[in-house]
Amino acid sequence: MKGVIVAAGYGTRFLPVTKTVPKEMLPIGVTPSIAYIAKEFVDSGITDIIVISSRRKKALEDYFDREIELEELFMREGREDRLEKIRPFPARISFVRQAEMKGTGHALMQVSHLLGGEPCIVAYPDDIVIGTVPLARQLMSVYEQTGKCVLATIYEPGDVSRYGVIDPAPDGVSVRGFVEKPAAGSEPSHEVSIGRFLYTPEFFSWLEQGWEHHGSGEYYHVYALNKMIEKGKVAYARVDGTRLDTGELGGFFEAQLYNAMQEPALKSVLARFVAEHGAELGLGGSRPDRK
């Protein structure tokens, strides 16, 4: 099974930095978000990864390439710790460019001929999940049980009007409906889809058919997904792990805080900052007098 990373978009929410730096290269700590996805794939047993990119994002290709000069430097210095940080991923990584920004459905059509008629995992780097079992592996397990497309979901108890929301079947596995950004109060559930999908080959056939009837504007995956749902061929897997939503500024900042909590040196810095600025943050207390 191959892994596909959709990374062709403009990243306009993060301007001005994304004017020249791909959003997928923005780091959580010191690790680019796209590297979290690549690691998830490799840890799930996926060794063929296709990145859908665009002409403005050559930095992604450079990141996954070898850095010979640094390798030689660290080897001379005997710095195995630093050498490990730049070691290439143990996977075959290829790049396909989406020449025109015509939506994620159109982007996926650029790689369908490379999948060998097999299922694949599709990932959007806006969603990073940290857990014991890699998220891609979780979806693969449901596929092995059902033979269906699989959507990764989370339970969102609050407002779900900005999400794609599934209508789960009584069996707790199958999907019987999908609503994109439902009006408040009309949602079929609070089980929302996030940026990780397992698609079977049939999904891509419907994707091509939907494109034939598509007019202007961006083309998304919803047409093909609904066709698969109509045929009873879609399941879902609720995410087991901590989800970091890096697609908007608040979630990206929260991901930085989460990362700091996992690093002892950064955790102490965060604790000191909160102690000093607790009152300003509305946490009570007062800023200590620094003499």
PDB file of C-alpha atoms in Angstrom, residues 2-291:
ATOM      1  CA  LYS A   2       1.353   3.422  -0.985  1.00  0.00           C
ATOM      2  CA  GLY A   3       1.096   6.681   0.925  1.00  0.00           C
ATOM      3  CA  VAL A   4       0.114   9.973  -0.697  1.00  0.00           C
ATOM      4  CA  ILE A   5       0.819  13.362   0.890  1.00  0.00           C
ATOM      5  CA  VAL A   6      -1.202  16.264  -0.531  1.00  0.00           C
ATOM      6  CA  ALA A   7       1.067  19.315  -0.280  1.00  0.00           C
ATOM      7  CA  ALA A   8       0.340  21.505  -3.292  1.00  0.00           C
ATOM      8  CA  GLY A   9      -1.682  24.333  -1.735  1.00  0.00           C
ATOM      9  CA  TYR A  10      -0.667  27.945  -1.256  1.00  0.00           C
ATOM     10  CA  GLY A  11      -0.866  28.056   2.547  1.00  0.00           C
ATOM     11  CA  THR A  12      -2.346  31.564   2.501  1.00  0.00           C
ATOM     12  CA  ARG A  13      -3.373  31.448   6.179  1.00  0.00           C
ATOM     13  CA  PHE A  14       0.308  31.596   7.088  1.00  0.00           C
ATOM     14  CA  LEU A  15       1.419  34.518   4.944  1.00  0.00           C
ATOM     15  CA  PRO A  16       3.891  36.155   4.798  1.00  0.00           C
ATOM     16  CA  VAL A  17       6.189  33.193   5.638  1.00  0.00           C
ATOM     17  CA  THR A  18       4.483  30.924   3.087  1.00  0.00           C
ATOM     18  CA  LYS A  19       5.319  33.389   0.339  1.00  0.00           C
ATOM     19  CA  THR A  20       8.629  31.505   0.050  1.00  0.00           C
ATOM     20  CA  VAL A  21       8.501  28.644   2.598  1.00  0.00           C
ATOM     21  CA  PRO A  22       6.091  25.742   1.968  1.00  0.00           C
ATOM     22  CA  LYS A  23       3.571  25.475   4.783  1.00  0.00           C
ATOM     23  CA  GLU A  24       4.457  21.796   5.115  1.00  0.00           C
ATOM     24  CA  MET A  25       7.994  22.837   6.049  1.00  0.00           C
ATOM     25  CA  LEU A  26       6.847  24.944   9.001  1.00  0.00           C
ATOM     26  CA  PRO A  27       8.204  23.098  12.034  1.00  0.00           C
ATOM     27  CA  ILE A  28       6.588  21.691  15.140  1.00  0.00           C
ATOM     28  CA  GLY A  29       9.574  22.245  17.386  1.00  0.00           C
ATOM     29  CA  VAL A  30      12.425  21.609  14.944  1.00  0.00           C
ATOM     30  CA  THR A  31      10.674  18.976  12.812  1.00  0.00           C
ATOM     31  CA  PRO A  32       8.756  20.005   9.657  1.00  0.00           C
ATOM     32  CA  SER A  33       5.113  18.964   9.737  1.00  0.00           C
ATOM     33  CA  ILE A  34       5.522  16.886   6.569  1.00  0.00           C
ATOM     34  CA  ALA A  35       8.188  14.792   8.320  1.00  0.00           C
ATOM     35  CA  TYR A  36       5.628  13.730  10.934  1.00  0.00           C
ATOM     36  CA  ILE A  37       3.470  12.330   8.121  1.00  0.00           C
ATOM     37  CA  ALA A  38       6.390  10.560   6.449  1.00  0.00           C
ATOM     38  CA  LYS A  39       7.336   8.970   9.776  1.00  0.00           C
ATOM     39  CA  GLU A  40       3.727   7.898  10.336  1.00  0.00           C
ATOM     40  CA  PHE A  41       3.751   6.172   6.949  1.00  0.00           C
ATOM     41  CA  VAL A  42       7.093   4.445   7.500  1.00  0.00           C
ATOM     42  CA  ASP A  43       6.096   3.321  10.995  1.00  0.00           C
ATOM     43  CA  SER A  44       2.936   1.842   9.426  1.00  0.00           C
ATOM     44  CA  GLY A  45       4.986  -0.251   6.999  1.00  0.00           C
ATOM     45  CA  ILE A  46       4.536   2.023   3.979  1.00  0.00           C
ATOM     46  CA  THR A  47       7.723   2.268   1.908  1.00  0.00           C
ATOM     47  CA  ASP A  48       6.381   4.034  -1.220  1.00  0.00           C
ATOM     48  CA  ILE A  49       5.396   7.668  -0.647  1.00  0.00           C
ATOM     49  CA  ILE A  50       4.136  10.090  -3.289  1.00  0.00           C
ATOM     50  CA  VAL A  51       4.096  13.807  -2.511  1.00  0.00           C
ATOM     51  CA  ILE A  52       1.740  15.995  -4.550  1.00  0.00           C
ATOM     52  CA  SER A  53       3.582  19.287  -4.756  1.00  0.00           C
ATOM     53  CA  SER A  54       3.692  22.403  -6.926  1.00  0.00           C
ATOM     54  CA  ARG A  55       6.306  24.513  -8.654  1.00  0.00           C
ATOM     55  CA  ARG A  56       6.743  26.798  -5.626  1.00  0.00           C
ATOM     56  CA  LYS A  57       7.731  23.988  -3.283  1.00  0.00           C
ATOM     57  CA  LYS A  58      11.100  22.631  -4.357  1.00  0.00           C
ATOM     58  CA  ALA A  59      12.187  22.844  -0.702  1.00  0.00           C
ATOM     59  CA  LEU A  60      10.093  19.731  -0.040  1.00  0.00           C
ATOM     60  CA  GLU A  61      12.154  17.741  -2.538  1.00  0.00           C
ATOM     61  CA  ASP A  62      15.382  19.075  -1.057  1.00  0.00           C
ATOM     62  CA  TYR A  63      14.284  18.109   2.448  1.00  0.00           C
ATOM     63  CA  PHE A  64      13.815  14.457   1.520  1.00  0.00           C
ATOM     64  CA  ASP A  65      17.085  14.342  -0.427  1.00  0.00           C
ATOM     65  CA  ARG A  66      20.473  13.484   1.091  1.00  0.00           C
ATOM     66  CA  GLU A  67      22.661  16.286   2.436  1.00  0.00           C
ATOM     67  CA  ILE A  68      26.087  14.945   1.466  1.00  0.00           C
ATOM     68  CA  GLU A  69      28.160  17.825   2.833  1.00  0.00           C
ATOM     69  CA  LEU A  70      26.610  17.638   6.289  1.00  0.00           C
ATOM     70  CA  GLU A  71      26.852  13.850   6.312  1.00  0.00           C
ATOM     71  CA  GLU A  72      30.581  14.018   5.612  1.00  0.00           C
ATOM     72  CA  LEU A  73      31.076  16.720   8.249  1.00  0.00           C
ATOM     73  CA  PHE A  74      29.262  14.790  10.967  1.00  0.00           C
ATOM     74  CA  MET A  75      31.058  11.559  10.057  1.00  0.00           C
ATOM     75  CA  ARG A  76      34.451  13.295  10.369  1.00  0.00           C
ATOM     76  CA  GLU A  77      33.410  14.726  13.718  1.00  0.00           C
ATOM     77  CA  GLY A  78      32.004  11.419  14.921  1.00  0.00           C
ATOM     78  CA  ARG A  79      28.644  13.112  15.607  1.00  0.00           C
ATOM     79  CA  GLU A  80      26.296  10.177  15.183  1.00  0.00           C
ATOM     80  CA  ASP A  81      23.543  12.093  17.012  1.00  0.00           C
ATOM     81  CA  ARG A  82      23.545  14.831  14.391  1.00  0.00           C
ATOM     82  CA  LEU A  83      23.940  12.363  11.551  1.00  0.00           C
ATOM     83  CA  GLU A  84      20.782  10.609  12.705  1.00  0.00           C
ATOM     84  CA  LYS A  85      18.807  13.870  12.471  1.00  0.00           C
ATOM     85  CA  ILE A  86      19.483  14.191   8.725  1.00  0.00           C
ATOM     86  CA  ARG A  87      19.331  10.534   7.758  1.00  0.00           C
ATOM     87  CA  PRO A  88      16.930  10.009   4.792  1.00  0.00           C
ATOM     88  CA  PHE A  89      13.644   8.234   5.423  1.00  0.00           C
ATOM     89  CA  PRO A  90      13.767   4.489   4.639  1.00  0.00           C
ATOM     90  CA  ALA A  91      11.218   4.841   1.842  1.00  0.00           C
ATOM     91  CA  ARG A  92      11.012   5.545  -1.881  1.00  0.00           C
ATOM     92  CA  ILE A  93       9.738   9.109  -2.080  1.00  0.00           C
ATOM     93  CA  SER A  94       8.595  10.598  -5.381  1.00  0.00           C
ATOM     94  CA  PHE A  95       7.049  13.918  -6.322  1.00  0.00           C
ATOM     95  CA  VAL A  96       4.222  14.819  -8.678  1.00  0.00           C
ATOM     96  CA  ARG A  97       3.379  18.449  -9.351  1.00  0.00           C
ATOM     97  CA  GLN A  98      -0.135  19.783  -9.622  1.00  0.00           C
ATOM     98  CA  ALA A  99       0.374  22.319 -12.402  1.00  0.00           C
ATOM     99  CA  GLU A 100      -2.841  24.239 -11.625  1.00  0.00           C
ATOM    100  CA  MET A 101      -4.517  24.706  -8.260  1.00  0.00           C
ATOM    101  CA  LYS A 102      -7.869  23.076  -9.045  1.00  0.00           C
ATOM    102  CA  GLY A 103      -8.686  21.520  -5.683  1.00  0.00           C
ATOM    103  CA  THR A 104      -7.723  18.397  -3.773  1.00  0.00           C
ATOM    104  CA  GLY A 105      -9.854  16.085  -5.927  1.00  0.00           C
ATOM    105  CA  HIS A 106      -7.972  17.271  -8.997  1.00  0.00           C
ATOM    106  CA  ALA A 107      -4.676  16.842  -7.104  1.00  0.00           C
ATOM    107  CA  LEU A 108      -5.452  13.193  -6.356  1.00  0.00           C
ATOM    108  CA  MET A 109      -6.193  12.561 -10.009  1.00  0.00           C
ATOM    109  CA  GLN A 110      -2.551  13.412 -10.764  1.00  0.00           C
ATOM    110  CA  VAL A 111      -1.334  10.298  -8.927  1.00  0.00           C
ATOM    111  CA  SER A 112      -4.048   7.695  -9.585  1.00  0.00           C
ATOM    112  CA  HIS A 113      -2.021   6.127 -12.414  1.00  0.00           C
ATOM    113  CA  LEU A 114       0.904   5.561 -10.033  1.00  0.00           C
ATOM    114  CA  LEU A 115      -0.974   3.529  -7.432  1.00  0.00           C
ATOM    115  CA  GLY A 116      -0.862   0.194  -9.268  1.00  0.00           C
ATOM    116  CA  GLY A 117      -4.562  -0.509  -8.757  1.00  0.00           C
ATOM    117  CA  GLU A 118      -4.033  -0.834  -5.013  1.00  0.00           C
ATOM    118  CA  PRO A 119      -5.504   0.981  -1.998  1.00  0.00           C
ATOM    119  CA  CYS A 120      -3.574   3.946  -0.650  1.00  0.00           C
ATOM    120  CA  ILE A 121      -3.434   6.196   2.388  1.00  0.00           C
ATOM    121  CA  VAL A 122      -3.951   9.899   1.647  1.00  0.00           C
ATOM    122  CA  ALA A 123      -2.665  12.412   4.183  1.00  0.00           C
ATOM    123  CA  TYR A 124      -3.045  16.151   4.566  1.00  0.00           C
ATOM    124  CA  PRO A 125      -0.190  17.513   6.722  1.00  0.00           C
ATOM    125  CA  ASP A 126      -2.559  19.919   8.516  1.00  0.00           C
ATOM    126  CA  ASP A 127      -3.494  16.960  10.744  1.00  0.00           C
ATOM    127  CA  ILE A 128      -0.783  15.336  12.823  1.00  0.00           C
ATOM    128  CA  VAL A 129      -1.671  12.548  15.245  1.00  0.00           C
ATOM    129  CA  ILE A 130       0.684  11.477  18.008  1.00  0.00           C
ATOM    130  CA  GLY A 131      -0.058   8.066  19.491  1.00  0.00           C
ATOM    131  CA  THR A 132       1.154   4.552  20.190  1.00  0.00           C
ATOM    132  CA  VAL A 133      -0.257   3.122  16.931  1.00  0.00           C
ATOM    133  CA  PRO A 134       0.423   5.275  13.826  1.00  0.00           C
ATOM    134  CA  LEU A 135      -2.769   6.700  12.368  1.00  0.00           C
ATOM    135  CA  ALA A 136      -2.195   5.169   8.924  1.00  0.00           C
ATOM    136  CA  ARG A 137      -1.863   1.761  10.577  1.00  0.00           C
ATOM    137  CA  GLN A 138      -5.166   2.315  12.382  1.00  0.00           C
ATOM    138  CA  LEU A 139      -6.921   2.903   9.055  1.00  0.00           C
ATOM    139  CA  MET A 140      -5.203  -0.088   7.484  1.00  0.00           C
ATOM    140  CA  SER A 141      -6.484  -2.327  10.273  1.00  0.00           C
ATOM    141  CA  VAL A 142     -10.093  -1.278   9.581  1.00  0.00           C
ATOM    142  CA  TYR A 143      -9.573  -1.861   5.858  1.00  0.00           C
ATOM    143  CA  GLU A 144      -8.219  -5.345   6.554  1.00  0.00           C
ATOM    144  CA  GLN A 145     -11.429  -6.090   8.477  1.00  0.00           C
ATOM    145  CA  THR A 146     -13.909  -4.494   6.048  1.00  0.00           C
ATOM    146  CA  GLY A 147     -12.316  -4.073   2.596  1.00  0.00           C
ATOM    147  CA  LYS A 148     -13.806  -0.550   2.497  1.00  0.00           C
ATOM    148  CA  CYS A 149     -12.522   2.992   2.163  1.00  0.00           C
ATOM    149  CA  VAL A 150     -11.750   4.295   5.644  1.00  0.00           C
ATOM    150  CA  LEU A 151     -12.075   7.835   7.012  1.00  0.00           C
ATOM    151  CA  ALA A 152     -10.191   8.956  10.115  1.00  0.00           C
ATOM    152  CA  THR A 153     -12.529  10.757  12.508  1.00  0.00           C
ATOM    153  CA  ILE A 154     -12.579  12.480  15.864  1.00  0.00           C
ATOM    154  CA  TYR A 155     -15.532  13.144  18.140  1.00  0.00           C
ATOM    155  CA  GLU A 156     -16.137  16.897  18.355  1.00  0.00           C
ATOM    156  CA  PRO A 157     -18.731  17.719  21.032  1.00  0.00           C
ATOM    157  CA  GLY A 158     -18.998  21.396  20.065  1.00  0.00           C
ATOM    158  CA  ASP A 159     -19.676  23.252  16.824  1.00  0.00           C
ATOM    159  CA  VAL A 160     -18.970  21.068  13.764  1.00  0.00           C
ATOM    160  CA  SER A 161     -20.054  23.532  11.069  1.00  0.00           C
ATOM    161  CA  ARG A 162     -16.502  23.855   9.678  1.00  0.00           C
ATOM    162  CA  TYR A 163     -15.991  20.092   9.301  1.00  0.00           C
ATOM    163  CA  GLY A 164     -17.029  17.255   7.066  1.00  0.00           C
ATOM    164  CA  VAL A 165     -19.382  15.269   9.308  1.00  0.00           C
ATOM    165  CA  ILE A 166     -20.236  11.598   8.882  1.00  0.00           C
ATOM    166  CA  ASP A 167     -23.535   9.843   9.533  1.00  0.00           C
ATOM    167  CA  PRO A 168     -22.323   6.660  11.266  1.00  0.00           C
ATOM    168  CA  ALA A 169     -24.227   3.410  10.842  1.00  0.00           C
ATOM    169  CA  PRO A 170     -25.476   1.551  13.951  1.00  0.00           C
ATOM    170  CA  ASP A 171     -22.649  -1.003  13.614  1.00  0.00           C
ATOM    171  CA  GLY A 172     -20.155   1.656  14.730  1.00  0.00           C
ATOM    172  CA  VAL A 173     -17.950   1.024  11.685  1.00  0.00           C
ATOM    173  CA  SER A 174     -19.799   1.839   8.445  1.00  0.00           C
ATOM    174  CA  VAL A 175     -20.619   5.296   7.091  1.00  0.00           C
ATOM    175  CA  ARG A 176     -24.092   5.872   5.666  1.00  0.00           C
ATOM    176  CA  GLY A 177     -23.820   9.603   4.922  1.00  0.00           C
ATOM    177  CA  PHE A 178     -21.445  12.565   4.754  1.00  0.00           C
ATOM    178  CA  VAL A 179     -22.252  16.272   5.060  1.00  0.00           C
ATOM    179  CA  GLU A 180     -19.688  18.967   4.331  1.00  0.00           C
ATOM    180  CA  LYS A 181     -19.900  21.925   6.749  1.00  0.00           C
ATOM    181  CA  PRO A 182     -23.469  21.358   7.975  1.00  0.00           C
ATOM    182  CA  ALA A 183     -25.476  24.271   9.357  1.00  0.00           C
ATOM    183  CA  ALA A 184     -25.570  24.327  13.148  1.00  0.00           C
ATOM    184  CA  GLY A 185     -28.256  21.961  14.381  1.00  0.00           C
ATOM    185  CA  SER A 186     -28.489  19.993  11.125  1.00  0.00           C
ATOM    186  CA  GLU A 187     -25.401  17.831  11.610  1.00  0.00           C
ATOM    187  CA  PRO A 188     -26.015  14.039  11.448  1.00  0.00           C
ATOM    188  CA  SER A 189     -23.524  13.432  14.269  1.00  0.00           C
ATOM    189  CA  HIS A 190     -20.497  14.931  15.977  1.00  0.00           C
ATOM    190  CA  GLU A 191     -18.131  12.452  14.342  1.00  0.00           C
ATOM    191  CA  VAL A 192     -15.998  14.595  12.045  1.00  0.00           C
ATOM    192  CA  SER A 193     -13.563  13.641   9.329  1.00  0.00           C
ATOM    193  CA  ILE A 194      -9.945  14.795   9.579  1.00  0.00           C
ATOM    194  CA  GLY A 195      -7.094  14.761   7.077  1.00  0.00           C
ATOM    195  CA  ARG A 196      -6.368  11.063   6.739  1.00  0.00           C
ATOM    196  CA  PHE A 197      -8.116   8.697   4.324  1.00  0.00           C
ATOM    197  CA  LEU A 198      -7.699   5.190   2.994  1.00  0.00           C
ATOM    198  CA  TYR A 199      -9.028   4.979  -0.552  1.00  0.00           C
ATOM    199  CA  THR A 200      -9.637   1.842  -2.604  1.00  0.00           C
ATOM    200  CA  PRO A 201      -9.059   1.806  -6.397  1.00  0.00           C
ATOM    201  CA  GLU A 202     -12.791   2.165  -7.065  1.00  0.00           C
ATOM    202  CA  PHE A 203     -12.757   5.560  -5.362  1.00  0.00           C
ATOM    203  CA  PHE A 204     -10.417   6.892  -8.053  1.00  0.00           C
ATOM    204  CA  SER A 205     -12.735   5.673 -10.819  1.00  0.00           C
ATOM    205  CA  TRP A 206     -15.549   7.754  -9.317  1.00  0.00           C
ATOM    206  CA  LEU A 207     -13.147  10.658  -8.921  1.00  0.00           C
ATOM    207  CA  GLU A 208     -12.468  10.584 -12.668  1.00  0.00           C
ATOM    208  CA  GLN A 209     -16.186  10.356 -13.453  1.00  0.00           C
ATOM    209  CA  GLY A 210     -16.984  13.327 -11.223  1.00  0.00           C
ATOM    210  CA  TRP A 211     -14.322  15.391 -12.973  1.00  0.00           C
ATOM    211  CA  GLU A 212     -15.977  14.771 -16.351  1.00  0.00           C
ATOM    212  CA  HIS A 213     -19.125  16.510 -15.084  1.00  0.00           C
ATOM    213  CA  HIS A 214     -17.348  19.190 -13.054  1.00  0.00           C
ATOM    214  CA  GLY A 215     -17.757  22.784 -14.100  1.00  0.00           C
ATOM    215  CA  SER A 216     -15.648  25.708 -12.927  1.00  0.00           C
ATOM    216  CA  GLY A 217     -14.019  26.154  -9.535  1.00  0.00           C
ATOM    217  CA  GLU A 218     -12.030  23.765  -7.396  1.00  0.00           C
ATOM    218  CA  TYR A 219     -12.815  20.055  -7.469  1.00  0.00           C
ATOM    219  CA  TYR A 220     -12.912  18.061  -4.244  1.00  0.00           C
ATOM    220  CA  HIS A 221     -13.252  14.400  -3.279  1.00  0.00           C
ATOM    221  CA  VAL A 222     -16.852  14.617  -2.026  1.00  0.00           C
ATOM    222  CA  TYR A 223     -18.498  13.356  -5.255  1.00  0.00           C
ATOM    223  CA  ALA A 224     -16.456  10.151  -5.274  1.00  0.00           C
ATOM    224  CA  LEU A 225     -16.833   9.708  -1.524  1.00  0.00           C
ATOM    225  CA  ASN A 226     -20.627   9.982  -1.713  1.00  0.00           C
ATOM    226  CA  LYS A 227     -20.737   7.423  -4.531  1.00  0.00           C
ATOM    227  CA  MET A 228     -18.765   4.994  -2.394  1.00  0.00           C
ATOM    228  CA  ILE A 229     -21.052   5.661   0.580  1.00  0.00           C
ATOM    229  CA  GLU A 230     -24.117   4.950  -1.584  1.00  0.00           C
ATOM    230  CA  LYS A 231     -22.618   1.549  -2.337  1.00  0.00           C
ATOM    231  CA  GLY A 232     -21.930   0.823   1.336  1.00  0.00           C
ATOM    232  CA  LYS A 233     -18.170   0.857   0.781  1.00  0.00           C
ATOM    233  CA  VAL A 234     -17.000   3.417   3.354  1.00  0.00           C
ATOM    234  CA  ALA A 235     -16.055   2.840   6.993  1.00  0.00           C
ATOM    235  CA  TYR A 236     -14.555   5.072   9.652  1.00  0.00           C
ATOM    236  CA  ALA A 237     -11.961   4.778  12.387  1.00  0.00           C
ATOM    237  CA  ARG A 238     -12.031   7.107  15.355  1.00  0.00           C
ATOM    238  CA  VAL A 239      -8.498   8.392  15.966  1.00  0.00           C
ATOM    239  CA  ASP A 240      -6.599   6.837  18.874  1.00  0.00           C
ATOM    240  CA  GLY A 241      -4.024   9.466  19.830  1.00  0.00           C
ATOM    241  CA  THR A 242      -3.526  13.202  20.227  1.00  0.00           C
ATOM    242  CA  ARG A 243      -4.543  15.234  17.196  1.00  0.00           C
ATOM    243  CA  LEU A 244      -2.663  18.441  16.384  1.00  0.00           C
ATOM    244  CA  ASP A 245      -4.533  20.693  13.929  1.00  0.00           C
ATOM    245  CA  THR A 246      -1.833  22.799  12.274  1.00  0.00           C
ATOM    246  CA  GLY A 247      -4.015  24.124   9.465  1.00  0.00           C
ATOM    247  CA  GLU A 248      -4.761  27.430  11.173  1.00  0.00           C
ATOM    248  CA  LEU A 249      -2.695  29.736  13.359  1.00  0.00           C
ATOM    249  CA  GLY A 250      -4.288  28.874  16.706  1.00  0.00           C
ATOM    250  CA  GLY A 251      -3.911  25.137  16.188  1.00  0.00           C
ATOM    251  CA  PHE A 252      -0.346  25.586  14.955  1.00  0.00           C
ATOM    252  CA  PHE A 253       0.509  27.525  18.117  1.00  0.00           C
ATOM    253  CA  GLU A 254      -1.149  24.850  20.260  1.00  0.00           C
ATOM    254  CA  ALA A 255       0.994  22.228  18.519  1.00  0.00           C
ATOM    255  CA  GLN A 256       4.094  24.191  19.526  1.00  0.00           C
ATOM    256  CA  LEU A 257       2.932  24.204  23.129  1.00  0.00           C
ATOM    257  CA  TYR A 258       2.236  20.464  23.000  1.00  0.00           C
ATOM    258  CA  ASN A 259       5.726  19.863  21.627  1.00  0.00           C
ATOM    259  CA  ALA A 260       7.235  22.015  24.386  1.00  0.00           C
ATOM    260  CA  MET A 261       5.439  19.891  26.985  1.00  0.00           C
ATOM    261  CA  GLN A 262       7.221  16.795  25.665  1.00  0.00           C
ATOM    262  CA  GLU A 263      10.721  18.304  25.785  1.00  0.00           C
ATOM    263  CA  PRO A 264      12.152  18.755  29.315  1.00  0.00           C
ATOM    264  CA  ALA A 265      14.282  21.776  28.363  1.00  0.00           C
ATOM    265  CA  LEU A 266      11.375  23.503  26.627  1.00  0.00           C
ATOM    266  CA  LYS A 267       8.880  22.487  29.300  1.00  0.00           C
ATOM    267  CA  SER A 268      10.860  24.415  31.920  1.00  0.00           C
ATOM    268  CA  VAL A 269      10.901  27.479  29.657  1.00  0.00           C
ATOM    269  CA  LEU A 270       7.136  27.214  29.176  1.00  0.00           C
ATOM    270  CA  ALA A 271       6.555  26.818  32.919  1.00  0.00           C
ATOM    271  CA  ARG A 272       8.687  29.879  33.665  1.00  0.00           C
ATOM    272  CA  PHE A 273       6.855  31.931  31.047  1.00  0.00           C
ATOM    273  CA  VAL A 274       3.454  30.982  32.471  1.00  0.00           C
ATOM    274  CA  ALA A 275       4.648  31.795  35.998  1.00  0.00           C
ATOM    275  CA  GLU A 276       5.855  35.218  34.905  1.00  0.00           C
ATOM    276  CA  HIS A 277       2.888  36.084  32.692  1.00  0.00           C
ATOM    277  CA  GLY A 278       0.067  34.224  34.423  1.00  0.00           C
ATOM    278  CA  ALA A 279      -1.824  37.392  35.301  1.00  0.00           C
ATOM    279  CA  GLU A 280      -1.628  38.671  31.722  1.00  0.00           C
ATOM    280  CA  LEU A 281      -2.874  35.301  30.488  1.00  0.00           C
ATOM    281  CA  GLY A 282      -5.820  35.407  32.862  1.00  0.00           C
ATOM    282  CA  LEU A 283      -4.443  32.552  34.959  1.00  0.00           C
ATOM    283  CA  GLY A 284      -4.349  34.477  38.228  1.00  0.00           C
ATOM    284  CA  GLY A 285      -1.302  35.359  40.273  1.00  0.00           C
ATOM    285  CA  SER A 286       1.065  38.189  39.592  1.00  0.00           C
ATOM    286  CA  ARG A 287       4.282  38.616  37.736  1.00  0.00           C
ATOM    287  CA  PRO A 288       7.238  38.060  40.051  1.00  0.00           C
ATOM    288  CA  ASP A 289       9.581  40.970  40.677  1.00  0.00           C
ATOM    289  CA  ARG A 290      12.730  40.324  38.644  1.00  0.00           C
ATOM    290  CA  LYS A 291      15.681  42.031  40.357  1.00  0.00           C
TER     291      LYS A 291
END
